Coordinates of C-alpha atoms in Angstrom, one line a residue:
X815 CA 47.0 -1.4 -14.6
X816 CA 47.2 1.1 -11.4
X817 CA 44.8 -1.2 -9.3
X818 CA 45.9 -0.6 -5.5
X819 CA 45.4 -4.0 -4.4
X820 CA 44.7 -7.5 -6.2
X821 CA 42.4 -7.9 -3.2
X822 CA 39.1 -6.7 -4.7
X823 CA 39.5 -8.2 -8.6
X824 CA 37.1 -4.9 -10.3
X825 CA 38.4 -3.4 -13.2
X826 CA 36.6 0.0 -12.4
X827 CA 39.7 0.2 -9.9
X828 CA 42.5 0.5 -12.7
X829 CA 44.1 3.6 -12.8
X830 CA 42.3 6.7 -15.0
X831 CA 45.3 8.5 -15.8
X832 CA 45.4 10.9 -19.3
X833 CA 45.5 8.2 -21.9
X834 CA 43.6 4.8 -19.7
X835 CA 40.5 3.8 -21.0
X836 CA 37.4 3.8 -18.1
X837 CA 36.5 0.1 -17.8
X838 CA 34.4 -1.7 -15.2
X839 CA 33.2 -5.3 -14.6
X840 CA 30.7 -7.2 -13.2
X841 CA 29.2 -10.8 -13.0
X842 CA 25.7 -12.2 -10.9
X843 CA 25.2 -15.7 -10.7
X844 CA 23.0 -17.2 -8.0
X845 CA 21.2 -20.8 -8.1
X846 CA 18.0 -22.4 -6.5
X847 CA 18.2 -25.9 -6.4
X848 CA 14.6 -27.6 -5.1
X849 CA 12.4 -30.9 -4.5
X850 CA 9.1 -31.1 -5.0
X851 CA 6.0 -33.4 -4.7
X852 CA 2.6 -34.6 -4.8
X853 CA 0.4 -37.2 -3.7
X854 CA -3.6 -36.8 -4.3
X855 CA -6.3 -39.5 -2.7
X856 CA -9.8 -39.4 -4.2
X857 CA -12.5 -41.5 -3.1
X858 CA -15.7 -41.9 -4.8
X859 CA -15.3 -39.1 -6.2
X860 CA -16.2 -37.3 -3.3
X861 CA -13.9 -37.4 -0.3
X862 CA -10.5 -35.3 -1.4
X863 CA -7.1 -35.4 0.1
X864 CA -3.8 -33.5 -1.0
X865 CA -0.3 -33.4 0.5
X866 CA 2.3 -31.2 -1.1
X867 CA 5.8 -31.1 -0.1
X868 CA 8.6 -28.4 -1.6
X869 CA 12.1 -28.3 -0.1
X870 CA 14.2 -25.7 -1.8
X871 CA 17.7 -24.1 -1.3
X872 CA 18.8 -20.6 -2.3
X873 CA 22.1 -19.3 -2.9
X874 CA 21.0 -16.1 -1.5
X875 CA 20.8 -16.9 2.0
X876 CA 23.8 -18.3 3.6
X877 CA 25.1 -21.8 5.3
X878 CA 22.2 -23.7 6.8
X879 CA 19.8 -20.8 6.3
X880 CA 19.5 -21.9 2.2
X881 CA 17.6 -24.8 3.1
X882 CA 14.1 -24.4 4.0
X883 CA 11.2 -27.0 3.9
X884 CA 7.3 -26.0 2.7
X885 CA 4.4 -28.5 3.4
X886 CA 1.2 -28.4 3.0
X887 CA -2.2 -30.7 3.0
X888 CA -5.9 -30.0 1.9
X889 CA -8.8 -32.0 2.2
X890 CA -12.3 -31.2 0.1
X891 CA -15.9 -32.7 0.3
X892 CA -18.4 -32.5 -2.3
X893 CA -21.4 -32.8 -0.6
X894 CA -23.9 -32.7 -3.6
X895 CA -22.3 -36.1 -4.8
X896 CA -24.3 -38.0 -1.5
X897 CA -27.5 -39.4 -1.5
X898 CA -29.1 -37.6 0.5
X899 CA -28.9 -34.4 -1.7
X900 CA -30.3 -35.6 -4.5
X901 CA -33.5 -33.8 -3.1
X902 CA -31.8 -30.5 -3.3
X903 CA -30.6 -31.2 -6.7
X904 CA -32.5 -28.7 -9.0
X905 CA -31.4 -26.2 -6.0
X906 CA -28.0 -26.8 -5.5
X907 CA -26.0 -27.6 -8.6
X908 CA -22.9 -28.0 -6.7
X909 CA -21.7 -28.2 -3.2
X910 CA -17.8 -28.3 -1.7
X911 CA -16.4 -28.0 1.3
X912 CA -12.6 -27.7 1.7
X913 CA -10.1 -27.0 4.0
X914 CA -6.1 -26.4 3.7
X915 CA -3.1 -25.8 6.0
X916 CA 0.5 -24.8 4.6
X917 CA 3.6 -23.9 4.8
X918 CA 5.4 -21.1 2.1
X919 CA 8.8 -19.0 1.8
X920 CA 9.9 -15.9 0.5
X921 CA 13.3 -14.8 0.0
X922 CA 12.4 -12.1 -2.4
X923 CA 14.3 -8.7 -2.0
X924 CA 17.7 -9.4 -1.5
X925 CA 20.4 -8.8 -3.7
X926 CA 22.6 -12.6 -5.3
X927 CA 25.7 -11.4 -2.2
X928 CA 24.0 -8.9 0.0
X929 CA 24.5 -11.3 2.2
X930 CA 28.4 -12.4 2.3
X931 CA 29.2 -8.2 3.1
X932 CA 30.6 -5.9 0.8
X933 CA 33.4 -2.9 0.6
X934 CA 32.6 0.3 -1.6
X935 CA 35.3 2.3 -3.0
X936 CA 35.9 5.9 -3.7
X937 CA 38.3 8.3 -5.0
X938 CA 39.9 11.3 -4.0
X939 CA 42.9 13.0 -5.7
X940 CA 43.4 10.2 -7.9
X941 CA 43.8 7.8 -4.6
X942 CA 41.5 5.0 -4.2
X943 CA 40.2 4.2 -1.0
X944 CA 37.6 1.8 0.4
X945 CA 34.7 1.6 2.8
X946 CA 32.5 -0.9 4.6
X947 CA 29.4 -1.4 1.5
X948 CA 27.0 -4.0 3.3
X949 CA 27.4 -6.0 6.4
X950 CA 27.8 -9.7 6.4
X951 CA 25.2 -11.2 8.0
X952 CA 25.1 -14.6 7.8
X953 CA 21.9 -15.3 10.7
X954 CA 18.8 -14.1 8.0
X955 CA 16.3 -16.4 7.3
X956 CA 13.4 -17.2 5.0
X957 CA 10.4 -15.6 5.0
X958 CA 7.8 -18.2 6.1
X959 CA 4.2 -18.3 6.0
X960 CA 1.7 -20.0 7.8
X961 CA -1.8 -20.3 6.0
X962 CA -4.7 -22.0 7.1
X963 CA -8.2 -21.4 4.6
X964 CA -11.5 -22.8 5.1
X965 CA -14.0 -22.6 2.1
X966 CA -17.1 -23.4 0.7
X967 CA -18.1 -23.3 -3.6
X968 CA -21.7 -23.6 -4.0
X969 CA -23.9 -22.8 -7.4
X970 CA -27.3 -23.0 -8.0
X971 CA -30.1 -23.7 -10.2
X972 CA -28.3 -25.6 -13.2
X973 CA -24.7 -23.6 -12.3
X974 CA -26.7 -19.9 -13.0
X975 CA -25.1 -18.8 -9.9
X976 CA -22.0 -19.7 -8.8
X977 CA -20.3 -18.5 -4.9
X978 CA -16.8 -19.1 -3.4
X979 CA -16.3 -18.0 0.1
X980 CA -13.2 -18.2 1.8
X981 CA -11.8 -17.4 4.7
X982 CA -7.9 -17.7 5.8
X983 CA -5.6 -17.3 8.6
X984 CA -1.9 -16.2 7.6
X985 CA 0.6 -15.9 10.3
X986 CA 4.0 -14.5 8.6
X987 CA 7.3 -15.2 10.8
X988 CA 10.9 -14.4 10.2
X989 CA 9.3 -11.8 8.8
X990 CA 12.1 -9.3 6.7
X991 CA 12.2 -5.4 7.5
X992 CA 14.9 -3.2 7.2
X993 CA 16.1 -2.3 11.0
X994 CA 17.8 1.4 10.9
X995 CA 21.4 1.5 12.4
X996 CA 23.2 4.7 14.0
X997 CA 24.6 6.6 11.2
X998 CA 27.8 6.4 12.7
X999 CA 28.5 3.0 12.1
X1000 CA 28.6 3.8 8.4
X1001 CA 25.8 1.2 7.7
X1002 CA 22.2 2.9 7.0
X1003 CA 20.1 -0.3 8.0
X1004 CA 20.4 -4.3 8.0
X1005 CA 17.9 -6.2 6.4
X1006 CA 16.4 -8.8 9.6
X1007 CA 13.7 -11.4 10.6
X1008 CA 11.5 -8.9 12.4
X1009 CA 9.3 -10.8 14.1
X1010 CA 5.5 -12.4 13.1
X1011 CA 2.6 -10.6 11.1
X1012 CA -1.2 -11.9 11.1
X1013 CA -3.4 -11.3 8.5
X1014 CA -7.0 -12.5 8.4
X1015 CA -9.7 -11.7 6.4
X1016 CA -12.6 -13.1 4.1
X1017 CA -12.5 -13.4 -0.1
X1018 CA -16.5 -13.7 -1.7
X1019 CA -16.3 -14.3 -5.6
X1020 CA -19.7 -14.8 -7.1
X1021 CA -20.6 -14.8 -10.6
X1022 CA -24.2 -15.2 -12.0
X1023 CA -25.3 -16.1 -15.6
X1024 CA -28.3 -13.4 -15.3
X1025 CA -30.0 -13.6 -19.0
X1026 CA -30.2 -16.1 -21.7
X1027 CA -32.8 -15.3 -24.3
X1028 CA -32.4 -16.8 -27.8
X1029 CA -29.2 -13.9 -29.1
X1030 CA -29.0 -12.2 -25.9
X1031 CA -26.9 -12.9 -22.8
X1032 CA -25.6 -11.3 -19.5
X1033 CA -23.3 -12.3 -17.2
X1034 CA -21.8 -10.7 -14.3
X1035 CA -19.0 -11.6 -11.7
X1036 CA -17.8 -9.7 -8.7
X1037 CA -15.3 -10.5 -5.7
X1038 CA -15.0 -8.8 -2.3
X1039 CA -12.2 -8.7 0.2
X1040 CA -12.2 -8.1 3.7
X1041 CA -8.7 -8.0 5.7
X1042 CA -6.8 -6.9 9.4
X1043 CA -3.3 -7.0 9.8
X1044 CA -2.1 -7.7 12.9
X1045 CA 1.6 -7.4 14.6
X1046 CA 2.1 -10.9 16.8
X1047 CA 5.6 -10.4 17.7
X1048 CA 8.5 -8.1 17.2
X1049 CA 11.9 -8.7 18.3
X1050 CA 12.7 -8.0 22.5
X1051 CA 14.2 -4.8 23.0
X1052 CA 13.0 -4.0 26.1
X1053 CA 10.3 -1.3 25.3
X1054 CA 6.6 -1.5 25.8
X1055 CA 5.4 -3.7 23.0
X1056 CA 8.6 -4.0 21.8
X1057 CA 8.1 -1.2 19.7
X1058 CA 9.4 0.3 16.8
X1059 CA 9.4 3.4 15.1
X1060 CA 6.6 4.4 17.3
X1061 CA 5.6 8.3 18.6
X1062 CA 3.9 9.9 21.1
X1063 CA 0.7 11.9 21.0
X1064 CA -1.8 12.5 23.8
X1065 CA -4.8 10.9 24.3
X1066 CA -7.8 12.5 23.8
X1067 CA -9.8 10.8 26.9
X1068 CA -6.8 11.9 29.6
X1069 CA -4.7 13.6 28.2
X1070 CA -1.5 11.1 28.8
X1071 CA 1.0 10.5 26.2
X1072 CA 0.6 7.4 24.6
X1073 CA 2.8 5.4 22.0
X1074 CA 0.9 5.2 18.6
X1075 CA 2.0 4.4 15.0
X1076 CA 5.1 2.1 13.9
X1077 CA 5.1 -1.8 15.0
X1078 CA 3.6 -2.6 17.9
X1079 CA 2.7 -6.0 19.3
X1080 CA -1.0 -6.5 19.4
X1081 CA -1.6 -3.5 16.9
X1082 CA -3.0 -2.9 13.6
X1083 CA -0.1 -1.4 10.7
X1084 CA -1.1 1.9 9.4
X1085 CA -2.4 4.2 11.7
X1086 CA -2.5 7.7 10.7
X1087 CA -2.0 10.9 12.5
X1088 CA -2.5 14.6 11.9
X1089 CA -3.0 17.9 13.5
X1090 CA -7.1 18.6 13.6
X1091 CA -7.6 22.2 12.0
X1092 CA -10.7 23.0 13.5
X1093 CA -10.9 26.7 11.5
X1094 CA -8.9 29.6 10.3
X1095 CA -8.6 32.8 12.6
X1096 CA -10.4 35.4 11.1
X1097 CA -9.6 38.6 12.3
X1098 CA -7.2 39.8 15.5
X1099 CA -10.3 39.4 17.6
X1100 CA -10.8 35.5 16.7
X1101 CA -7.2 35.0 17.3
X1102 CA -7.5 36.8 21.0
X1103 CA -10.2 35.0 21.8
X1104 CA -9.0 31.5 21.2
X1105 CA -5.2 31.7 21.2
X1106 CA -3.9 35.0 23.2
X1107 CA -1.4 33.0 25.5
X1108 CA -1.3 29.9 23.0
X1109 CA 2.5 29.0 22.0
X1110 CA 3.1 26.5 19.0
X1111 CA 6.6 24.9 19.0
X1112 CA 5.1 21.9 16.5
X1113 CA 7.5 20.5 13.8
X1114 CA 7.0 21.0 10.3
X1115 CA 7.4 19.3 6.7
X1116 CA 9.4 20.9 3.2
X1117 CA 12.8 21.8 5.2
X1118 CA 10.4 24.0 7.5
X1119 CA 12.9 26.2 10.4
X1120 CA 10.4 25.3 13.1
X1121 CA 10.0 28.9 14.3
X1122 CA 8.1 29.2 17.5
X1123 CA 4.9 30.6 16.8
X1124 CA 3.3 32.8 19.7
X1125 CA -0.5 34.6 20.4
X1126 CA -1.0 37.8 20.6
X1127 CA -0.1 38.2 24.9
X1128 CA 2.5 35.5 24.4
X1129 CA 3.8 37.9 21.9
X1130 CA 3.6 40.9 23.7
X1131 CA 5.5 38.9 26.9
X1132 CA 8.7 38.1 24.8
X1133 CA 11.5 40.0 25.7
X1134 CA 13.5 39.0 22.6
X1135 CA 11.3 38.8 19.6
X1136 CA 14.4 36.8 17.3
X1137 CA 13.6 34.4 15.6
X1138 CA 10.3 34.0 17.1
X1139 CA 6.7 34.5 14.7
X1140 CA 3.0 35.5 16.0
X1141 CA -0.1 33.7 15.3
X1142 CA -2.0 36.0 12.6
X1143 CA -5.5 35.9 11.2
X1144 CA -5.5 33.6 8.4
X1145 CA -3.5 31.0 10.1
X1146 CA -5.2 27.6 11.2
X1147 CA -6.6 26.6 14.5
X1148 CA -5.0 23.8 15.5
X1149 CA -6.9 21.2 17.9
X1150 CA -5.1 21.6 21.7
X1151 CA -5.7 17.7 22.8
X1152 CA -4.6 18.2 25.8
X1153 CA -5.4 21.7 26.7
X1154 CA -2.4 23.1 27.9
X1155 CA -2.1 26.4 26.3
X1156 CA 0.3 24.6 23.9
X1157 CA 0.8 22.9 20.4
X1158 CA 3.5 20.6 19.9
X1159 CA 3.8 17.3 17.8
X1160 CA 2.2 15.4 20.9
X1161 CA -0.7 17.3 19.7
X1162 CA -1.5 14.8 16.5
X1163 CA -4.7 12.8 16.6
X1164 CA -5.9 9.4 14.7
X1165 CA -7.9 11.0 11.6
X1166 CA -8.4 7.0 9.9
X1167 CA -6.1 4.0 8.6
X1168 CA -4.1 3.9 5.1
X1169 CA -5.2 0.5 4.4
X1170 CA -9.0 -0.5 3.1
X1171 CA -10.9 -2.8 4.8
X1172 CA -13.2 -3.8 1.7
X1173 CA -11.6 -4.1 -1.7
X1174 CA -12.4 -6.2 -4.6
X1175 CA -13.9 -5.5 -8.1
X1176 CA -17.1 -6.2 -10.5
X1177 CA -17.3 -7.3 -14.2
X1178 CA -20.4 -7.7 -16.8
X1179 CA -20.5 -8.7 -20.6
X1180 CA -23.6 -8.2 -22.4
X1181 CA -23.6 -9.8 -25.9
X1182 CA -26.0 -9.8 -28.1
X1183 CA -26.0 -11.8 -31.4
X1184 CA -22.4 -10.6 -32.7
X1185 CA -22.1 -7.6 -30.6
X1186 CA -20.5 -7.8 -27.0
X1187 CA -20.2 -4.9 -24.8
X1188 CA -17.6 -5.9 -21.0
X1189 CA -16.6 -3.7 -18.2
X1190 CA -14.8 -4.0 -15.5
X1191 CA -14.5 -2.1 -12.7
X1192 CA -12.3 -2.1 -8.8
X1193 CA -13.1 -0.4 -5.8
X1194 CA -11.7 -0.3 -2.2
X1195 CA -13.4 1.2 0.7
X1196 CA -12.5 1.9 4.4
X1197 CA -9.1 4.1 4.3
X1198 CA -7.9 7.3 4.5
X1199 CA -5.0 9.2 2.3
X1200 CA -2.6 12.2 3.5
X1201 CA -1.8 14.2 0.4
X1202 CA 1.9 16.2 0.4
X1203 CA 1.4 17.4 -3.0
X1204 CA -1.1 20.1 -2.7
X1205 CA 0.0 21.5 0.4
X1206 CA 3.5 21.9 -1.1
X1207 CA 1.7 23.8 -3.8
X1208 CA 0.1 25.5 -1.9
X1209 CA 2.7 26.8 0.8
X1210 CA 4.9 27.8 -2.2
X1211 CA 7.6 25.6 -0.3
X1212 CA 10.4 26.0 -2.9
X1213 CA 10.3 26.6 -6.6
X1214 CA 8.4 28.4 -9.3
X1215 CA 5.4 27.1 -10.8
X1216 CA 2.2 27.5 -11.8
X1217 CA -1.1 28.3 -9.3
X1218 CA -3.4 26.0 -8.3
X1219 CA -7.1 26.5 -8.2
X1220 CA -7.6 25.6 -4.9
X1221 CA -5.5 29.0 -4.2
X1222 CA -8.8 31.1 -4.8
X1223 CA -10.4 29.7 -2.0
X1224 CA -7.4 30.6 0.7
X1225 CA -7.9 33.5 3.5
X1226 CA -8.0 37.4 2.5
X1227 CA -9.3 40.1 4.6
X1228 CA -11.9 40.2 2.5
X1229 CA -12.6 36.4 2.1
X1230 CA -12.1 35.6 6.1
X1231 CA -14.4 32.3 5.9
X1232 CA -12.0 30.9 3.2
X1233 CA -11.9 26.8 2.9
X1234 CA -8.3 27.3 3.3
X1235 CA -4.9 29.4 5.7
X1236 CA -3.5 32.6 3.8
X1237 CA -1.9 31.8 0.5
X1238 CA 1.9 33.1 1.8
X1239 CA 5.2 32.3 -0.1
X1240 CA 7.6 29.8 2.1
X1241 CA 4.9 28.9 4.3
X1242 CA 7.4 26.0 5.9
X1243 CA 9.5 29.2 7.0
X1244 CA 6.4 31.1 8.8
X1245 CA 3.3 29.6 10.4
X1246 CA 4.0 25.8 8.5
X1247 CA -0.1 25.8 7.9
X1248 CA 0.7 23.8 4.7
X1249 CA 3.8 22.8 5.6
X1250 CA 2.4 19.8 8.5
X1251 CA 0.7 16.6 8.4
X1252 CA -3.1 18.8 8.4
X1253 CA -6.4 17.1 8.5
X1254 CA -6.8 19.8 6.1
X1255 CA -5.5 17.4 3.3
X1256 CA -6.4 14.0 4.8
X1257 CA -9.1 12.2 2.1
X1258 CA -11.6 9.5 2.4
X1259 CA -9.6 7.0 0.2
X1260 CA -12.7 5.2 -1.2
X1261 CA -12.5 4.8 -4.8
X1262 CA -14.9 2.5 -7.8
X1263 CA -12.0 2.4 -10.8
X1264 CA -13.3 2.5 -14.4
X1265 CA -10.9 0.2 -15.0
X1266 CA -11.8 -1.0 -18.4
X1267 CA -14.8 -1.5 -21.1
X1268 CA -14.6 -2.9 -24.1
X1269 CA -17.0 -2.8 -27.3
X1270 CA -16.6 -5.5 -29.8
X1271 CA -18.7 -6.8 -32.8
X1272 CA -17.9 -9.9 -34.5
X1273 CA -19.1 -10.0 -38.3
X1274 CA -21.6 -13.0 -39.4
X1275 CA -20.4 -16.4 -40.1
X1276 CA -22.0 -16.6 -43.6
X1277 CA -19.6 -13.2 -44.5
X1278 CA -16.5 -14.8 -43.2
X1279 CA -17.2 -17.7 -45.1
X1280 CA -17.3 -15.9 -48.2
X1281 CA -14.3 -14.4 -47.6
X1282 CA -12.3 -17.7 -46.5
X1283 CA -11.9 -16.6 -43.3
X1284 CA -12.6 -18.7 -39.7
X1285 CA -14.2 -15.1 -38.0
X1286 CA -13.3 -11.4 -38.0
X1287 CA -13.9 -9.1 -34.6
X1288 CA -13.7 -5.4 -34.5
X1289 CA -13.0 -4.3 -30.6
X1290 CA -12.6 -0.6 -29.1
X1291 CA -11.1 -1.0 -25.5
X1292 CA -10.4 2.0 -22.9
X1293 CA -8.5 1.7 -20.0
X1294 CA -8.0 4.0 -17.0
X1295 CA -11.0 5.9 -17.8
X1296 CA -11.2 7.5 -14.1
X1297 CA -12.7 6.7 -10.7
X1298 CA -15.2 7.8 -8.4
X1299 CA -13.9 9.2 -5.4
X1300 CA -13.1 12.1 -2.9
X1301 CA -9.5 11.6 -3.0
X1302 CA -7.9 14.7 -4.8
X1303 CA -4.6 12.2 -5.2
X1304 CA -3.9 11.4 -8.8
X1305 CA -4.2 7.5 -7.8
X1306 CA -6.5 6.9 -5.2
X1307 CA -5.4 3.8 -4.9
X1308 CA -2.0 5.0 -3.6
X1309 CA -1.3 4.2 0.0
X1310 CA 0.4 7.4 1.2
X1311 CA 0.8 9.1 4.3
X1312 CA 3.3 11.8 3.5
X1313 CA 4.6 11.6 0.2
X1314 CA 3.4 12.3 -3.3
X1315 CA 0.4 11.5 -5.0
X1316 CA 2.4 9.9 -7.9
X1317 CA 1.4 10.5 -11.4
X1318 CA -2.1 10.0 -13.2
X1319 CA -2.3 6.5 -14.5
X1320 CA -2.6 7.4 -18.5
X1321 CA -5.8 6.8 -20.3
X1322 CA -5.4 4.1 -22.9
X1323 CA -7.5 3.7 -26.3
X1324 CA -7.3 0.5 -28.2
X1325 CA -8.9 -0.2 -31.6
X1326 CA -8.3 -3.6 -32.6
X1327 CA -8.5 -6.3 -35.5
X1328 CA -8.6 -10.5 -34.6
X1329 CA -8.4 -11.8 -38.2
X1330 CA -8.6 -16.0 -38.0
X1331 CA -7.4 -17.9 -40.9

C-alpha cells in the first residue's frame, strides 16, 4: 500500500512506514526467434561451395530494427586432389585454397528494455518522486559485419608439417558506442550506431610433428597474428574527420596544433600521448639554465589543483605570488614541442600505440614412453602501456600506505642524477611530476606469458591390467607462472592508458588423478 501512482506497477514504491515490510519486484524476459540454413555443393571431391543464410529477430532492438538478415558463401579448392600434382605428392600432403564472404550481427550489450526508455525513482522525506532513467530510442540497429577471408592449408611430407594462412578483411558498420550527452539533460550518454570500423590483418597457424623415434615424440604448434584497425566513417557533425573525443597537441615538425587521439576518420584507434621528461633539474643552476622564464600551466591527474608552476625569473616577475608554485631542482624537464617558453597540455607527444601489432602463442608436448611433458606459452608485441598505479604511489596522491622500492631511486641533494622527480607528499597539489600522463611510466608492452606446463606420467598397461583398471595418469599442472617483459603492470597484457594495472593474475598449482574404469 502507499504507492503514489498505479502508473509504474514496482512494489519497491509501497510505502516504508514503521511497521511495512521493504519489498521489491522484478521480471526480464526477452526472446530471439531465428531461421537458419545450409546448402553445401561438392564436386569430385575437390571443387567446394557453401551458402549460409541466418535471419534472426531480437526482442531487444525495437520495431523493424529486430529483424536483421546474415548471409554468407565460401568456396574451397583442393588442389592436391588434380592430376597434375601427383608429382608433388611426397612434397605436398595436402593443398586448399579457399575463399569466404559474409555477413554477421551483434546486438550484444544492451540491456532486455534499455531500449523502450525508463523512469528512476527516488525519495526524499518519505515522498517519492521520479526522474527520466534511460531514453527511448527506438532508431538503434544491429551491429553488422562485413568479412571477407582468403586462405591457403597446406602440409607436407606425409602431414609432418601442417600451415594455415589466412588473411581477412572486416568492415564493422552500425557500429555501437556510447555518445556522451550534456549533463544537463539528465541523461549521461545514449548508446548509437557510430559509424564503420576496418580491421585487417593476417592469422599463420602452423604445427609440425618434429620427432618420432620408437617411445619418443615431439610436437610443436604455434599461431601468429598481425592486425590494423582502421576508422572508415563516423557520423557527420561538421568537424574535421568528424571527430570525436579528439585533442590538441602540437606538432613536432611545425609546431601547429593538430587533432590527435579519439575517432577519427582515416585513423588508427589507440594513439597514445604523454609529456616527454627529458631529465630532472639538478640543482638551481640546471633549472636557470633551461627553464628561468619557462611557465607550466599543464593539467594534472589524482584531483591535482593545477597550480601554475613558474622558473626562477618568471618567479621573481610575479607581483602576487598566490596560489602560484616555482619550478625546483628535483622537478622534471618537460619536452617544450613547440618552444614557446611554455608547457601546457598542447605540449603531449605520441610515445607508441596501446594495441600490439603481433600476438599469438606457441605450444610443444614431448612424451616419451608414459611420460608427457606440454607448455604453452602467448605473447604479443608492438604496443605500449601508461601505468597510473606507480605514479600514484609514488606522488603520495591521497592515503597511507606502504613505500615502494622505486622511492630509493627519486631525487635528493645528494642523489641529483636520480632515475626519478623528488619523492614529495601530494605531489598532484605541487609540481604534478607524478601526477601527469609522463613518459616516465610509459612501458614497452611486449610480453611471452608462461601460460601453462604440465607434467604427466601415465603408469604401464600391464599394471593397470592387474589392477582392473583401463589406465591411470598422474599430472602436475601450473598456470600463470609469469611473463617476460618490461612492463612493470601486474598484467602486461592489460590495454591501459590511464588507469590501473589491475591485479596479478594468481598462480595456479594442480595435482591431479584420471582413474579409467
Amino acid at each position: 500500500s502507499g504507492a503514489p501512482t498505479d502508473d509504474f506497477r514496482d512494489l519497491g514504491l509501497t510505502t516504508k512506514d514503521e511497521g511495512k515490510r521493504n519489498i521489491n519486484s522484478s521480471h526480464v524476459r526477452q526472446r530471439i526467434k531465428s531461421y537458419f540454413g545450409r546448402v553445401n555443393y561438392d564436386y569430385e571431391d575437390k571443387y567446394l561451395l557453401s551458402f549460409t543464410f541466418r535471419r534472426d529477430g531480437y526482442s531487444k532492438l525495437l520495431g523493424d530494427n529486430q529483424w536483421g538478415f546474415f548471409p554468407g558463401v565460401s568456396a574451397g579448392w583442393i588442389v592436391n586432389k588434380e592430376g597434375w600434382m601427383e608429382a608433388y605428392s611426397h612434397i605436398i600432403s595436402f593443398l586448399k585454397l579457399r575463399a569466404s564472404y559474409g555477413l554477421n550481427g551483434n546486438v550484444s550489450g544492451i540491456g532486455a528494455y534499455t531500449l523502450q526508455g525508463s523512469y528512476g525513482n527516488t525519495t526524499y522525506n518519505n515522498q517519492v518522486g521520479y526522474l527520466l532513467g534511460n531514453i527511448a530510442n527506438p532508431n538503434l540497429k544491429w551491429e553488422r559485419s562485413k568479412t571477407f577471408e582468403a586462405g591457403v592449408d597446406v602440409s607436407f611430407f606425409e602431414n609432418k608439417v601442417n600451415t594455415n594462412i589466412t588473411y581477412y578483411n572486416r568492415l564493422t558498420l552500425d557500429k555501437y558506442a556510447n555518445i556522451p550527452l550534456p549533463s544537463s539533460s539528465g541523461i549521461n550518454s545514449i548508446k548509437s550506431n557510430n559509424g564503420e570500423l576496418r580491421n585487417r590483418g593476417i592469422e599463420i597457424d602452423m604445427s609440425f610433428k618434429v620427432l618420432r623415434k620408437k617411445d619418443l615424440a615431439w610436437d610443436i604448434s604455434a599461431n601468429f597474428a598481425h592486425n590494423v584497425n582502421i576508422v572508415e566513417s563516423l557520423p557527420d557533425n561538421g568537424l574535421e574527420r568528424n571527430r570525436q573525443s579528439a585533442y590538441q597537441v602540437y606538432d613536432p615538425g611545425s609546431g601547429e596544433l593538430v587533432w590527435v587521439g579519439g575517432y577519427q576518420e582515416g585513423q588508427r584507434i589507440g594513439d597514445l600521448y604523454a609529456f616527454e621528461a627529458q631529465g630532472i633539474y639538478k640543482d638551481w643552476d640546471h633549472v636557470r639554465e633551461i627553464a628561468n622564464n619557462r611557465v607550466d600551466e599543464s593539467t594534472g591527474w589524482f584531483g591535482s589543483n593545477n597550480r601554475v608552476l613558474y622558473g626562477p625569473a618568471a618567479w621573481d616577475e610575479l607581483e602576487s605570488k598566490g596560489s602560484a608554485m616555482p619550478i625546483k631542482p628535483g622537478d622534471v624537464i618537460w619536452r617544450d614541442v613547440n618552444k614557446d617558453g611554455k608547457i601546457d597540455n598542447f605540449d603531449k607527444v605520441k610515445v607508441g600505440n596501446l594495441r600490439p601489432k603481433w600476438f599469438g602463442g606457441f605450444s610443444s608436448t614431448v612424451s616419451y614412453k608414459g611420460l608427457r611433458l606440454n607448455a604453452r606459452f602467448d605473447y604479443a608485441l608492438g604496443f605500449k602501456q601508461m601505468d597510473s598505479q606507480l605514479p600514484w604511489f609514488m606522488a603520495m596522491a591521497q592515503g597511507t600506505y606502504n613505500s615502494v622500492s622505486e622511492s630509493k631511486d627519486t631525487w635528493t641533494p645528494e642523489n641529483i642524477n636520480a632515475q626519478f622527480p623528488e619523492y614529495r607528499w601530494a605531489d598532484q597539489l605541487g609540481s604534478r611530476n607524478y601526477a601527469r600522463p609522463s613518459s616516465l611510466f610509459v612501458y614497452d608492452g611486449d610480453y611471452l606469458s608462461f601460460r601453462e606446463i604440465t607434467l604427466a606420467y601415465s603408469l604401464p598397461q600391464s599394471l593397470c591390467e592387474k589392477a582392473k583398471l583401463s589406465g591411470v595418469e598422474i599430472s602436475v599442472t601450473g598456470k600463470n607462472l609469469g611473463y617476460l617483459t618490461k612492463s612493470k603492470l601486474n598484467r602486461p597484457e592489460l590495454e591501459t592508458s590511464s588507469g590501473s594495472s589491475g591485479y596479478v593474475t594468481p598462480k595456479t598449482l594442480l595435482v591431479g588423478l584420471n582413474v579409467k574404469f
